[in-house]
Coordinates of C-alpha atoms in Angstrom, one line a residue:
Chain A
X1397 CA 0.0 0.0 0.0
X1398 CA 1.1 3.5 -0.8
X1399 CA 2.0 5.8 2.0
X1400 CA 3.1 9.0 2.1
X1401 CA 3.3 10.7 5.6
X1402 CA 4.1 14.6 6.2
X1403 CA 5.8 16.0 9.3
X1404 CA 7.6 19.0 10.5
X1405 CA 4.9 21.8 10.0
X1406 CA 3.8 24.1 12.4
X1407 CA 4.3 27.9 13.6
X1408 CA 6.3 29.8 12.7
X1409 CA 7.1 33.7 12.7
X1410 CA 7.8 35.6 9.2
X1411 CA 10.9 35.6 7.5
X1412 CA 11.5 32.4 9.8
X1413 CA 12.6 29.1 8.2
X1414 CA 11.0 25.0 8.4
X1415 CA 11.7 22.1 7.0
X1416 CA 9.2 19.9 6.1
X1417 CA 9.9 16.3 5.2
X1418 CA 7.8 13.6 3.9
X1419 CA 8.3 9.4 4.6
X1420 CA 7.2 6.8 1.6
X1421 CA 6.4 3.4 1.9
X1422 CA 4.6 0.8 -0.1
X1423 CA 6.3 1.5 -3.2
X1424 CA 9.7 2.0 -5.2
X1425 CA 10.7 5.8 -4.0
X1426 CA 13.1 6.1 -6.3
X1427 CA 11.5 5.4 -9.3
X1428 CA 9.2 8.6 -9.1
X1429 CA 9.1 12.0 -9.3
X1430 CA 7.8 13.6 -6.3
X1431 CA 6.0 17.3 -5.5
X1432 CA 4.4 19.6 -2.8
X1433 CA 1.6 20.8 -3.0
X1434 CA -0.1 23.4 -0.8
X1435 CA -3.7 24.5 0.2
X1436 CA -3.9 28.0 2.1
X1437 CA -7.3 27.5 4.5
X1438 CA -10.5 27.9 3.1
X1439 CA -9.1 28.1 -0.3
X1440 CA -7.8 26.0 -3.4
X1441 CA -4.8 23.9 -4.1
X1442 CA -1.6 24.8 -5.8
X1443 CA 1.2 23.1 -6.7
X1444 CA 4.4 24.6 -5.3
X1445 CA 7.4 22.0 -6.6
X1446 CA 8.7 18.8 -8.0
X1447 CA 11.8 17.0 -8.3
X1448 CA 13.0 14.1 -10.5
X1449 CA 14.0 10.8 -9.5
X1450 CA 17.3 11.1 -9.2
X1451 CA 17.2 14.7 -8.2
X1452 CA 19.1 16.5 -10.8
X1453 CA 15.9 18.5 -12.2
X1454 CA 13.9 20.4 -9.9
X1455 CA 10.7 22.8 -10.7
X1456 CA 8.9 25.6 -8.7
X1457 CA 6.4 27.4 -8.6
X1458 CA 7.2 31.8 -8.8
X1459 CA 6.1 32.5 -6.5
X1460 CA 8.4 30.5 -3.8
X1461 CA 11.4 30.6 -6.3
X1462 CA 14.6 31.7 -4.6
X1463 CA 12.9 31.0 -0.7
X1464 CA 11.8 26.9 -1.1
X1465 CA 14.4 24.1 -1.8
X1466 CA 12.7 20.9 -2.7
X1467 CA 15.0 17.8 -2.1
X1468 CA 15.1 13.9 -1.9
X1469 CA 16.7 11.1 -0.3
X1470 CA 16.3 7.5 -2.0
X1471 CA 18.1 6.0 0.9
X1472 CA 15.7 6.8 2.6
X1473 CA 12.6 6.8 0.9
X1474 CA 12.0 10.7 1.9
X1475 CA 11.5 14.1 0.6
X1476 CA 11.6 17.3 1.7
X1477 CA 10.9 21.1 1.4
X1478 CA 13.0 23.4 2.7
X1479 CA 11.0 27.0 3.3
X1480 CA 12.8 29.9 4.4
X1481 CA 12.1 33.9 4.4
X1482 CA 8.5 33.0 5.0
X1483 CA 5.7 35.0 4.8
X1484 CA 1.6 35.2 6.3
X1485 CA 1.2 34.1 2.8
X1486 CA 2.7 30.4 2.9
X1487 CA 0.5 29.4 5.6
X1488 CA -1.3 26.5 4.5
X1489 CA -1.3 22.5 4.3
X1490 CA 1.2 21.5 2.3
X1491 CA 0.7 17.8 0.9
X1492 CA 3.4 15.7 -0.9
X1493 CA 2.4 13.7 -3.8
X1494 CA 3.6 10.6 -5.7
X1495 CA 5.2 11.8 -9.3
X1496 CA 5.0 14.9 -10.8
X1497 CA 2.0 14.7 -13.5
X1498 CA -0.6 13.7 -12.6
X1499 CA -0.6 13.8 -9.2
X1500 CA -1.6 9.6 -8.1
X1501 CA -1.0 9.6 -4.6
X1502 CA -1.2 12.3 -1.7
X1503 CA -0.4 12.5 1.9
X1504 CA -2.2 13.5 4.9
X1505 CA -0.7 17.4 4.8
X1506 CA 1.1 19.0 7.7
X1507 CA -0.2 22.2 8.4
X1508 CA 2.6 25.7 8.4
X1509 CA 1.4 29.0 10.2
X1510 CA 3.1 31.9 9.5
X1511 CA 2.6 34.2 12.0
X1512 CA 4.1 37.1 14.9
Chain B
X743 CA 0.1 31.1 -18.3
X744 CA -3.0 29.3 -19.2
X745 CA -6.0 30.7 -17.4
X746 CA -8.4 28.3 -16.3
X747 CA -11.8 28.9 -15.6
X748 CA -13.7 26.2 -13.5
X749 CA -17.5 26.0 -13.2
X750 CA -20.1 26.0 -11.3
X751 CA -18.5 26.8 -8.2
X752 CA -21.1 25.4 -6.1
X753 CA -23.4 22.7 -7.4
X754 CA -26.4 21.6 -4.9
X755 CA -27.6 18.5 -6.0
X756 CA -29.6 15.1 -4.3
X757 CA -28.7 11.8 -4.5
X758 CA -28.6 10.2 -7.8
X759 CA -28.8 13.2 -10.0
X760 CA -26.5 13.2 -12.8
X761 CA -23.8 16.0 -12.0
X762 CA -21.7 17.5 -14.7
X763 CA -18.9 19.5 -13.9
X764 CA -16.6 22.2 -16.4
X765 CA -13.3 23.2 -16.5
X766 CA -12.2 25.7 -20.0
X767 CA -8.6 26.1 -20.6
X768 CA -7.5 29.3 -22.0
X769 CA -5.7 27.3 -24.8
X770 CA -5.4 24.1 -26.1
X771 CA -3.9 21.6 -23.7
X772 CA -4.8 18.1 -25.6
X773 CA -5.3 16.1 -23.2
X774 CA -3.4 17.0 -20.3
X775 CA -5.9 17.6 -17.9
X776 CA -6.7 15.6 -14.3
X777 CA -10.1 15.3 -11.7
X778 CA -9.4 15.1 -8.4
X779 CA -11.9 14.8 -5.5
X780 CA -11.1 16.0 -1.9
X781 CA -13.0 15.8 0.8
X782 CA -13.2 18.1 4.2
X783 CA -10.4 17.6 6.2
X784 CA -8.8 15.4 3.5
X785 CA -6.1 14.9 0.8
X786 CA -7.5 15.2 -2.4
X787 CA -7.8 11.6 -4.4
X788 CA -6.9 11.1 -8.0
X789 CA -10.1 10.8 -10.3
X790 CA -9.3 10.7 -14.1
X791 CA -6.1 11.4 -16.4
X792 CA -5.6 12.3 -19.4
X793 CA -9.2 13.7 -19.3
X794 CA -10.9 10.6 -19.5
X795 CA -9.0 7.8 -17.9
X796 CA -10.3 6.7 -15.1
X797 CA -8.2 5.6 -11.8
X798 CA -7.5 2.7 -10.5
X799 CA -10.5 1.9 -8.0
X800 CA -12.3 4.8 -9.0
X801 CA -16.4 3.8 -9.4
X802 CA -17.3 4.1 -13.1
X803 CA -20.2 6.5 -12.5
X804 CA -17.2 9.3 -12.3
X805 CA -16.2 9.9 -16.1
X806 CA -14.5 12.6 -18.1
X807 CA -14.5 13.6 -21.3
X808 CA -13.0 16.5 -23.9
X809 CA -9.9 17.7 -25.1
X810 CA -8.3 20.9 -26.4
X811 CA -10.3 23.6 -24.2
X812 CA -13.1 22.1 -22.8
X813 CA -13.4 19.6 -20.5
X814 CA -16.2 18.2 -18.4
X815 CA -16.2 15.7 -15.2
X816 CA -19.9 13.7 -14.9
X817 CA -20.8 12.1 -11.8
X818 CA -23.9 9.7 -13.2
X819 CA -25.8 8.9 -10.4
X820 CA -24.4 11.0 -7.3
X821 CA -24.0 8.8 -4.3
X822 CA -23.6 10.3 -0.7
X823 CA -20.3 9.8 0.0
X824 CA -19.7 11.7 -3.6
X825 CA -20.7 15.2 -1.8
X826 CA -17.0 16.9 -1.9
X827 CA -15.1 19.3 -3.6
X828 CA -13.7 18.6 -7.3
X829 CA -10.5 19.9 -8.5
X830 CA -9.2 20.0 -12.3
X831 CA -5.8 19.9 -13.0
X832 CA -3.8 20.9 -16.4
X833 CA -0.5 19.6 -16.9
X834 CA 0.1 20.2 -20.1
X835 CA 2.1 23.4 -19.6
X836 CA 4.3 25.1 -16.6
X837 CA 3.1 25.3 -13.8
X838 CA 0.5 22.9 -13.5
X839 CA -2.0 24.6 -12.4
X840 CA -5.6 23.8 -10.5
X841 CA -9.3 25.0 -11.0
X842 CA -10.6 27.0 -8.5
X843 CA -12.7 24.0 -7.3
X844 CA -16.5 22.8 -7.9
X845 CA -18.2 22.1 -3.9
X846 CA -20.9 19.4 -4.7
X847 CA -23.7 20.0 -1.8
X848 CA -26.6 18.5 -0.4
X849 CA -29.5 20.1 -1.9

């Protein structure tokens, strides 16, 4: 069974910094690209980054460009998202998701509030 | 950018109704586009791909159809645990961007 499991959000004030990290299971990590995607409450989704399998290509979204590193390690079966210089406007769940189009299998989310 | 317009927003609706859903593409995408359904509280779940594929698991009254600009996600006989929000998804161009959502309520 496919898993994907989010950790690491939480508060945080702006222009702070949080890693979030995501653990697969059920399936051959490797072999797939990966994304984030994030939900602000009460509103839509949008997708904020992907990364290839092996790591060497890696996509964004404008408006995080330059503030989010999206990463991987097939070692061990994780990815992450590295946020920093961020603002009220990044608060949101942010899911992880099996390959980059389209989008087969999500996490739970793990929520990030961006707040003073 | 492709603009995306999605449509209704908010369909009220009763069990077994046929439900039809829109999403219009600014341009032509093929048939790049993805349904997704997410319900409160939830990660969304993968619907259909490449506009009319339908996922593994996924009951058959969900279909999709179109290509090009115009797409369209029918729900044949709506069920109750089918009252959610639907997103669509184009991924033919960068980034690959959602609808604003369709919220499927209890009329």
């Amino acid at each position: 069974e496919v898993q994907l499991v989010e950790s690491g959000g939480g508060l945080v004030q702006p222009g702070g910094s949080l890693r979030l990290s995501c653990a697969a299971s059920g399936f051959t990590f490797s072999s797939y690209w990966m994304s984030w995607v994030r939900q602000a409450p009460g509103k839509g989704l949008e997708w904020v980054a992907n990364i290839k399998q092996d790591g060497s290509e890696k996509y964004y979204v404008d408006s995080v460009k330059g503030r989010f590193t999206i990463s991987r390690d097939n070692a061990k079966n994780s990815l992450y998202l590295q946020m920093n210089s961020l603002r009220a406007e990044d608060t949101a769940v942010y899911y992880c998701a099996r390959r980059d189009y389209p989008l087969d299998y999500w996490g739970q989310g793990t929520l990030v509030t961006v707040s003073s | 950018v492709i603009w995306m317009t999605q449509s209704p927003s908010l369909l009220s609706a009763s069990t077994g109704d046929r439900v039809i859903i829109s999403c219009r593409m600014s341009q032509g995408i093929s048939s790049y586009l993805a349904w997704y359904q997410q319900k409160p509280g939830k990660a969304p779940e993968l619907l259909i791909y490449a506009a009319s594929t339908l996922q593994s698991g996924v009951p058959s009254r969900f279909s999709g159809s179109g290509s090009g600009t115009d797409f369209t996600l029918t729900i044949s006989c709506l069920q109750s645990e089918d009252f959610a929000t639907y997103y669509c998804q184009q991924y033919y161009s960068f980034p690959p961007a959602f609808g604003q959502g369709t919220k499927v309520e209890i009329k």
